[in-house]
PDB file of C-alpha atoms in Angstrom:
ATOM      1  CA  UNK N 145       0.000   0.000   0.000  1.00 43.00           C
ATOM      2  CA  UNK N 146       2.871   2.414   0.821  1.00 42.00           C
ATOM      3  CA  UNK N 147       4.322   1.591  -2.799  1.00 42.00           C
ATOM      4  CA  UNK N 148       1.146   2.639  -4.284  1.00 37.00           C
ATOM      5  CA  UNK N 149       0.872   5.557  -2.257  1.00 43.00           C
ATOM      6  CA  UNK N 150       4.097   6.858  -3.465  1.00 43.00           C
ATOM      7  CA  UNK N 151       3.646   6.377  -7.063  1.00 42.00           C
ATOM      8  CA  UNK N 152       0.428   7.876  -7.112  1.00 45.00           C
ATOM      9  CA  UNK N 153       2.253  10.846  -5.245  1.00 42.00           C
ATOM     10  CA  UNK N 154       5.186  11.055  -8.036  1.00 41.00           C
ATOM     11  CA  UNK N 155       2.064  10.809 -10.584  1.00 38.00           C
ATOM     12  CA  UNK N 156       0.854  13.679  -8.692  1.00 42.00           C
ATOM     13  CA  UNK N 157       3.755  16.099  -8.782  1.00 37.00           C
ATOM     14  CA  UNK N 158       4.404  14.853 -12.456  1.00 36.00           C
ATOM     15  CA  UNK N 159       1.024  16.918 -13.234  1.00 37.00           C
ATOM     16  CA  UNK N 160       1.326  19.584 -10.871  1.00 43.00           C
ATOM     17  CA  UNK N 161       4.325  20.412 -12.859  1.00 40.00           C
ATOM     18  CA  UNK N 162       3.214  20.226 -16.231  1.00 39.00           C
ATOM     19  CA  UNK N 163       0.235  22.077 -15.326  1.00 43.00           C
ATOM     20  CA  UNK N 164       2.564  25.076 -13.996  1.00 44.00           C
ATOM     21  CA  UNK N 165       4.320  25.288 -17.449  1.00 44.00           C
ATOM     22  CA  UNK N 166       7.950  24.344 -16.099  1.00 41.00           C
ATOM     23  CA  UNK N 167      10.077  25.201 -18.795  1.00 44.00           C
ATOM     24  CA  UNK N 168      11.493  22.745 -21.398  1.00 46.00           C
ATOM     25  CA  UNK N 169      15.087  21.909 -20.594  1.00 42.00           C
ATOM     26  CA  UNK N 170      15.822  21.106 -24.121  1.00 47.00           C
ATOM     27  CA  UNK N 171      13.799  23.389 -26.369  1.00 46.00           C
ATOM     28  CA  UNK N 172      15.268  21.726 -29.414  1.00 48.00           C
ATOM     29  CA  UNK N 173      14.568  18.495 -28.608  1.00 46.00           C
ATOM     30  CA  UNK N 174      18.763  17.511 -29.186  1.00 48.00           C
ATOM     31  CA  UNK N 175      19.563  14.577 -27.999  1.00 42.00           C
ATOM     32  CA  UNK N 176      21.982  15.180 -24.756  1.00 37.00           C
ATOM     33  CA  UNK N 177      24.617  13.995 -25.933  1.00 34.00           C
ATOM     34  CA  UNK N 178      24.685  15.568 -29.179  1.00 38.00           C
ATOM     35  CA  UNK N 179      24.157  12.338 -31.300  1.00 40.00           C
ATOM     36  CA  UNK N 180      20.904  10.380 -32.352  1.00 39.00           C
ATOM     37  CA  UNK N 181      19.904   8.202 -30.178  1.00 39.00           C
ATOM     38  CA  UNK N 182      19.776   4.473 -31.510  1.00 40.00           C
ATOM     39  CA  UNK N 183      17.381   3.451 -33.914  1.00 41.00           C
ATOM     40  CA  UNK N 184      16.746   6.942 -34.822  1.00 45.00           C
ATOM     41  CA  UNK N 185      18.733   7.928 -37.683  1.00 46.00           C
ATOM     42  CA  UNK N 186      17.488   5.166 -40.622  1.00 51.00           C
ATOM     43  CA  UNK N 187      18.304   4.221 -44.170  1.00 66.00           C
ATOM     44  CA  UNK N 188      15.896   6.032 -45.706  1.00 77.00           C
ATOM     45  CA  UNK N 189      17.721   9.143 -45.231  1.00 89.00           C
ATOM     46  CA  UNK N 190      14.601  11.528 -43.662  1.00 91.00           C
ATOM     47  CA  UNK N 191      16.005  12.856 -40.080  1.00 94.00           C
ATOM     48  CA  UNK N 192      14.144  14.412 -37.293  1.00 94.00           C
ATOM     49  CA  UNK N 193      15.214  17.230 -34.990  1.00 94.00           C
ATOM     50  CA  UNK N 194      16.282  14.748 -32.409  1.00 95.00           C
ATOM     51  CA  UNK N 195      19.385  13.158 -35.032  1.00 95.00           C
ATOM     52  CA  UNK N 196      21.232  15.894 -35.105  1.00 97.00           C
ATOM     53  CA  UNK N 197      24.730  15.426 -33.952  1.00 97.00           C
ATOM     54  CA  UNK N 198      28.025  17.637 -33.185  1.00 97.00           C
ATOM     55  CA  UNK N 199      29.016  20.346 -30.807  1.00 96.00           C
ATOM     56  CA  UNK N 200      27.884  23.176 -33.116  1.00 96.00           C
ATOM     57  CA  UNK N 201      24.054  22.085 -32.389  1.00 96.00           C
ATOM     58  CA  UNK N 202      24.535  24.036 -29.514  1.00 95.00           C
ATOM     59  CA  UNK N 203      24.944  27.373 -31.120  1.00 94.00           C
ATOM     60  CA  UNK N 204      21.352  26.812 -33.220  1.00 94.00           C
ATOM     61  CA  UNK N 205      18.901  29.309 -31.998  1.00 94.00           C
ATOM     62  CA  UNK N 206      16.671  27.255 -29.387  1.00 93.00           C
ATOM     63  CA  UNK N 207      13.019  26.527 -29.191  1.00 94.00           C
ATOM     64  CA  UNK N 208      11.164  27.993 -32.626  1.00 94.00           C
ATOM     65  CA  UNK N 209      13.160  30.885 -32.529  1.00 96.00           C
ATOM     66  CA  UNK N 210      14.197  31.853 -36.469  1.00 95.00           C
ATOM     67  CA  UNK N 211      16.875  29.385 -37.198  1.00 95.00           C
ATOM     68  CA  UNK N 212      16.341  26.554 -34.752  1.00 96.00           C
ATOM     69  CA  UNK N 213      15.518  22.987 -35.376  1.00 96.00           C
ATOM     70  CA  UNK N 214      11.891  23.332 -34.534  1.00 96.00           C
ATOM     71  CA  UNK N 215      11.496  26.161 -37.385  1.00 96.00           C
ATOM     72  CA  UNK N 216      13.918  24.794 -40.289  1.00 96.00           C
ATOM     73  CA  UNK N 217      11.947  21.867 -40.394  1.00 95.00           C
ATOM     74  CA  UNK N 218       9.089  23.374 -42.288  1.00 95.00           C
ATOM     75  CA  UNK N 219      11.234  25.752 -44.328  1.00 96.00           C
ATOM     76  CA  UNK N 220      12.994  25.126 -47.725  1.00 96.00           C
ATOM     77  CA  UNK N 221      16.902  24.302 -47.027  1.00 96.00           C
ATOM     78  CA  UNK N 222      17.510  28.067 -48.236  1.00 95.00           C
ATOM     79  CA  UNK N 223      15.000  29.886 -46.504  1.00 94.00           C
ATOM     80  CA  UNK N 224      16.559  28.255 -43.510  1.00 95.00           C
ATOM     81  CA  UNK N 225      20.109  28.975 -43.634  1.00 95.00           C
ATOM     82  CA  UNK N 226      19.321  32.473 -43.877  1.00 94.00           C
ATOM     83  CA  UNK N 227      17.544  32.480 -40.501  1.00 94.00           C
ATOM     84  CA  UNK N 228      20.217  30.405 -39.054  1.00 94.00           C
ATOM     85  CA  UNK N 229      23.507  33.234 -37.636  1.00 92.00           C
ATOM     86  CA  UNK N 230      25.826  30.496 -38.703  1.00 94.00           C
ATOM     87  CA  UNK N 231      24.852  30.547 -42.218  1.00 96.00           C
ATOM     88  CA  UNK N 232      24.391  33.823 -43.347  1.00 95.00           C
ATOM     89  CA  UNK N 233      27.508  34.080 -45.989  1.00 96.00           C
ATOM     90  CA  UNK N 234      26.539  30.943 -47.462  1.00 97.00           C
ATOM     91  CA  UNK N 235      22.687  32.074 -47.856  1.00 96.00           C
ATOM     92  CA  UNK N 236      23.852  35.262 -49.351  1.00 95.00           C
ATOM     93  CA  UNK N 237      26.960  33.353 -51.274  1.00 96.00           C
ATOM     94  CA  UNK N 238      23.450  30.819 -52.909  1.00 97.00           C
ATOM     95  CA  UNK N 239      21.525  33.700 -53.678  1.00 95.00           C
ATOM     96  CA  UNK N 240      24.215  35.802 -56.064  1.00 94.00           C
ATOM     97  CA  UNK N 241      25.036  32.592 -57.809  1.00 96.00           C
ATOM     98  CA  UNK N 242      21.221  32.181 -58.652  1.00 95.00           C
ATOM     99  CA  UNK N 243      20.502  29.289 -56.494  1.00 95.00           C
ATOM    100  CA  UNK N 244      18.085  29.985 -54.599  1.00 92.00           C
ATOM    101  CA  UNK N 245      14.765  28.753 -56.981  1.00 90.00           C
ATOM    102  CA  UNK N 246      17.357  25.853 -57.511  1.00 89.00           C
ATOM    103  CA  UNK N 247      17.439  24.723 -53.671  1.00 92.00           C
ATOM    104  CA  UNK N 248      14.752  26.047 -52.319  1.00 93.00           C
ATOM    105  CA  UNK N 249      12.116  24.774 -54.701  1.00 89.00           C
ATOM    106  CA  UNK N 250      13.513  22.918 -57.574  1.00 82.00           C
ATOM    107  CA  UNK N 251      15.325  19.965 -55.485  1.00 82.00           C
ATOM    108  CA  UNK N 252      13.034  18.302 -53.455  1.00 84.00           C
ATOM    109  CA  UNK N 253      14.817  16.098 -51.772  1.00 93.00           C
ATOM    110  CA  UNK N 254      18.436  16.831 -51.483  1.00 96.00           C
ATOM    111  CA  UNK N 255      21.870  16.930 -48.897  1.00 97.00           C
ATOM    112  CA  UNK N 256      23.690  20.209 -48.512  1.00 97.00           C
ATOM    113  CA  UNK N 257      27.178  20.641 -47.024  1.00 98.00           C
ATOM    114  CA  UNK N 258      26.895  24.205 -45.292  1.00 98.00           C
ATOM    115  CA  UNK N 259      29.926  25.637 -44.713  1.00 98.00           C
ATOM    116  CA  UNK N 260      29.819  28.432 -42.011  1.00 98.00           C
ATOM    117  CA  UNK N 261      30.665  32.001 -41.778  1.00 97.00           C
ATOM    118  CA  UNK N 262      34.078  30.982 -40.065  1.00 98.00           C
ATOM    119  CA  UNK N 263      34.885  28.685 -42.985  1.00 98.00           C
ATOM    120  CA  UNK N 264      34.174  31.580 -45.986  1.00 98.00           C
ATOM    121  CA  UNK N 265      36.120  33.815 -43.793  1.00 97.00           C
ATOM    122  CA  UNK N 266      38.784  30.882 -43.790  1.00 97.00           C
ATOM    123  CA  UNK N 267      38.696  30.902 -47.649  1.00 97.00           C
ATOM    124  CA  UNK N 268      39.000  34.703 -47.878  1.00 97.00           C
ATOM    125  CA  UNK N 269      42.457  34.363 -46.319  1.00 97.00           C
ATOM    126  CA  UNK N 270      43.274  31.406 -48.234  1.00 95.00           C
ATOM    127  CA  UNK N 271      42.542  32.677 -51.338  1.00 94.00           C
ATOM    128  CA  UNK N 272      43.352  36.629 -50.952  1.00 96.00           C
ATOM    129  CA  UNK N 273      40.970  39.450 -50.909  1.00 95.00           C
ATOM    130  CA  UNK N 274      41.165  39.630 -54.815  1.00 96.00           C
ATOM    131  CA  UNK N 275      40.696  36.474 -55.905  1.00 95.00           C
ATOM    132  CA  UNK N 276      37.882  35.624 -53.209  1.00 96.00           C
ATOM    133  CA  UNK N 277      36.383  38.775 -54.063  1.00 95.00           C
ATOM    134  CA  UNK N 278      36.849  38.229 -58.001  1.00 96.00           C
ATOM    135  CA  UNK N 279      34.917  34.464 -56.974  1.00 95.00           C
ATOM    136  CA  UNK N 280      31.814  35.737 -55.436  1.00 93.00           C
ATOM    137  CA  UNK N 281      31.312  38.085 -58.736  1.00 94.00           C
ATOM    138  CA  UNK N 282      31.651  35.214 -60.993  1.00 96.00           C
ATOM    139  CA  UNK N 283      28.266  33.433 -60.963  1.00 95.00           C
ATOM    140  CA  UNK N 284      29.285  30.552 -62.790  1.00 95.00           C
ATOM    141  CA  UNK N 285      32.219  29.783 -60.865  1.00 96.00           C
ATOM    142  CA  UNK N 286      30.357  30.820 -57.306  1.00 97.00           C
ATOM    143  CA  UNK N 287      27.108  28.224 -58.466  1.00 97.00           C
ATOM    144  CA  UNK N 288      29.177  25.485 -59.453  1.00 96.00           C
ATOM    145  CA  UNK N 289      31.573  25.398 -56.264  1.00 97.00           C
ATOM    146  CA  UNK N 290      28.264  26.124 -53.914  1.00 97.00           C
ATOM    147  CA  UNK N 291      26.518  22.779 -55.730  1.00 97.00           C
ATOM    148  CA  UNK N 292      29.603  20.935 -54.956  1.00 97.00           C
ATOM    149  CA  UNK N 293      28.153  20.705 -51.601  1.00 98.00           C
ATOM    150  CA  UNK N 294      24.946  19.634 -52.619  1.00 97.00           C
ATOM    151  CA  UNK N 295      23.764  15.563 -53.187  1.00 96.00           C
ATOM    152  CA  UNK N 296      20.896  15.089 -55.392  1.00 94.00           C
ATOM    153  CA  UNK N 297      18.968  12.929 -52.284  1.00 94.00           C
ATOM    154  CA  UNK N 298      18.368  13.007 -48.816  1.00 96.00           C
ATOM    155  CA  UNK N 299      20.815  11.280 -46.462  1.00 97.00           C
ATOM    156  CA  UNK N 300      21.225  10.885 -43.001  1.00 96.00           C
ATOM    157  CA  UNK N 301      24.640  10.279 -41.503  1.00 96.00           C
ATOM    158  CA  UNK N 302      23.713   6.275 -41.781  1.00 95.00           C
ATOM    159  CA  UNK N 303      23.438   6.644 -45.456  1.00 96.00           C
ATOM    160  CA  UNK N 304      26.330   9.183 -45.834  1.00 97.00           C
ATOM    161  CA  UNK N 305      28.694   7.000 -43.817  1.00 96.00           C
ATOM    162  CA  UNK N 306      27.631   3.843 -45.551  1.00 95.00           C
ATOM    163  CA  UNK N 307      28.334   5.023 -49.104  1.00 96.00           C
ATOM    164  CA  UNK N 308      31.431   6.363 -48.697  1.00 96.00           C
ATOM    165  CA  UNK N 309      32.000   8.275 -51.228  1.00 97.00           C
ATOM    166  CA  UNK N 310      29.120  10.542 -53.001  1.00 97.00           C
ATOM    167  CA  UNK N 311      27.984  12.376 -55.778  1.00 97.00           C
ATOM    168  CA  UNK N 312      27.022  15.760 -55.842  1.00 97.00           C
ATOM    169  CA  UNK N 313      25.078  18.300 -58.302  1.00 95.00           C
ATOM    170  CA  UNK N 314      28.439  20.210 -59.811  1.00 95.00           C
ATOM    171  CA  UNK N 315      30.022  16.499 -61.046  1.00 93.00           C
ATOM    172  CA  UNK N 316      32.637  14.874 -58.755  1.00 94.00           C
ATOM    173  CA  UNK N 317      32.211  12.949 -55.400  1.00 97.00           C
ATOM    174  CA  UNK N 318      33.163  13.742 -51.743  1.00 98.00           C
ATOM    175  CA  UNK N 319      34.635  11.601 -49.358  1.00 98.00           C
ATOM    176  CA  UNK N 320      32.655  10.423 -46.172  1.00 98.00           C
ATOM    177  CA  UNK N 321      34.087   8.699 -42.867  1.00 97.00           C
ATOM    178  CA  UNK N 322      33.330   8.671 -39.215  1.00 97.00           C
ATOM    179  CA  UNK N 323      35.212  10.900 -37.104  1.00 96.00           C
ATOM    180  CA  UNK N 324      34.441  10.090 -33.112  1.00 94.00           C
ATOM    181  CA  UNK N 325      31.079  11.879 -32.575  1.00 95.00           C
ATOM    182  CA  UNK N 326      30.878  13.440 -36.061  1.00 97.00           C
ATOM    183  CA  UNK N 327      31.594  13.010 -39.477  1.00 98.00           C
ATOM    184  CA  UNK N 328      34.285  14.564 -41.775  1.00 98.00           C
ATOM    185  CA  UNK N 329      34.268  15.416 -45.431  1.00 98.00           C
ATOM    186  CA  UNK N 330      36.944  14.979 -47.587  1.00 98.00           C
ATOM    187  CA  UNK N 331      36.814  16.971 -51.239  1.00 97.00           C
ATOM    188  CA  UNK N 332      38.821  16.678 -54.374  1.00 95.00           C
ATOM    189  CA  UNK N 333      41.302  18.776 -53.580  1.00 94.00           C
ATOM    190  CA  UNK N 334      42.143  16.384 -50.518  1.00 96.00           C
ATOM    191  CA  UNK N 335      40.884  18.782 -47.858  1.00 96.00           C
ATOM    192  CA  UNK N 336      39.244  17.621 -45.728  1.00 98.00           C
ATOM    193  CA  UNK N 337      36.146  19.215 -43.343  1.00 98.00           C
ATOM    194  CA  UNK N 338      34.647  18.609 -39.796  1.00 98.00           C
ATOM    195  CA  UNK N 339      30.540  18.540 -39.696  1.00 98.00           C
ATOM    196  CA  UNK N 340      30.442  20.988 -36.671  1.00 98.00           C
ATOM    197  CA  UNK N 341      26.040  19.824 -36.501  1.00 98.00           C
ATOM    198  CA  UNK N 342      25.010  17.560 -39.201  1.00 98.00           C
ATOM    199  CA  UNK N 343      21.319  16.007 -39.879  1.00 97.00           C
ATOM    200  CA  UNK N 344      19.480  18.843 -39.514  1.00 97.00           C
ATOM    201  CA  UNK N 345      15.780  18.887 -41.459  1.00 97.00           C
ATOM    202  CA  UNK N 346      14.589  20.803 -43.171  1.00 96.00           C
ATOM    203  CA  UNK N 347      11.164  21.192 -45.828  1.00 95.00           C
ATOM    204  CA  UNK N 348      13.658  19.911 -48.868  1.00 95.00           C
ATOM    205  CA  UNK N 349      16.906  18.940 -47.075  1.00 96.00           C
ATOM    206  CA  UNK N 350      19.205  17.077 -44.471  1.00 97.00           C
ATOM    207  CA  UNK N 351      22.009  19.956 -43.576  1.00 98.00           C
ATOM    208  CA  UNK N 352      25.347  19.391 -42.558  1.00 98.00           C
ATOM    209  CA  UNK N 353      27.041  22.498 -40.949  1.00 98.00           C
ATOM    210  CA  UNK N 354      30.502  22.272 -41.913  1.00 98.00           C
ATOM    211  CA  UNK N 355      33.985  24.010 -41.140  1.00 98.00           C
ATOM    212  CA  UNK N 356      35.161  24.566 -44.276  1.00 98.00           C
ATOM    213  CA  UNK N 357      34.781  25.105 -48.101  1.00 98.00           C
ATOM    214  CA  UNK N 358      34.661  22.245 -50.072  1.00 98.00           C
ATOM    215  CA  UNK N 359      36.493  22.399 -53.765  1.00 95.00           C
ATOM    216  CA  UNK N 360      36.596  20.035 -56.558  1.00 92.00           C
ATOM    217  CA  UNK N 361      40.394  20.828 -56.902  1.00 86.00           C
ATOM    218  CA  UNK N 362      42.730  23.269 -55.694  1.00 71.00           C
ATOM    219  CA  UNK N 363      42.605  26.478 -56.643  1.00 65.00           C
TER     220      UNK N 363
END
């Protein structure tokens, strides 16, 4: 009798707290740990807000703030990145080289490597003011390095880590292992980048946020 006291007690409290509107400890619904949970990231590519994986899921704008999980899920891939603070040279990079129709609405079902605003900023010095410059004002050459990071299907890191090596939309394939909690990319020019939060949703997409700019070949 006293153990059914006590449950129905904990039962109790369990409401009285929901009923007060205690705050969600994790808004986003990320798993804890940072990775999916088992079971939860599938071969059929499609992720959920609780897959995500990598330290940078912490920096995502929490509950359905612009940006966050709960609001990129219901966006196209585009619309999303240029909510998301992490994103916003890439969204604006997409939208000069006349992608946006292209990845927002056109692909329905795709994978895009995001690189951050650390990793254009990373290329700027790489390259040179000039030449960086001279690469955003060249459409052609812009569009065909930003669909380099784009695979022509959804994939969760299951599928991505299972092929090995993929195709994207610009021609050439990138190079997928595991790397501890995450995942790293390698490109053709042999560099290779760390997913910083990877199988994000979104309306059209599974996003990988990624440290650096990927390139067919060295420039």
């Amino acid at each position: 009798m006293q153990r059914l006291a006590s449950a129905g007690a904990m039962v109790a409290v369990v409401i009285s707290m929901a009923a007060c509107g205690v705050p969600d400890p994790n808004p986003n619904n990320l798993n804890p740990r940072g990775a999916a949970p088992p079971g939860a990231d599938t071969n059929t590519g499609v992720t959920i807000p609780i897959d995500v994986f990598g330290a940078g899921c912490a920096n995502l704008p929490q509950g359905y703030a612009p940006g966050s999980l709960q609001a990129v899920q219901s966006q196209p891939v585009l619309a999303g990145a240029e909510d998301d603070p992490m994103l916003t040279t890439l969204a604006t990079s997409a939208n000069a080289a006349g992608l946006t129709q292209t990845l927002n609405y056109t692909e329905q079902a795709i994978t895009v490597f995001a690189p951050d605003n650390a990793a254009f900023a990373d290329l700027q010095k790489s390259l040179g003011a000039q030449r960086f410059n001279a690469l955003l004002a060249d459409k052609n050459a812009l569009g065909n390095i930003l669909k380099y990071h784009v695979l022509a299907a959804r994939n969760s890191r299951q599928t991505l880590v299972s092929a090995g090596a993929v195709p994207t939309l610009a021609g050439g394939t990138l190079q997928i292992r595991n790397a501890g909690p995450t995942i790293s990319v390698t490109d053709g020019s042999g560099a290779t980048a760390t997913v910083l939060c990877g199988n994000i949703p979104t309306a059209n997409a599974v996003v990988y946020v990624i440290d650096k700019v990927l390139m067919p070949n060295k420039m």
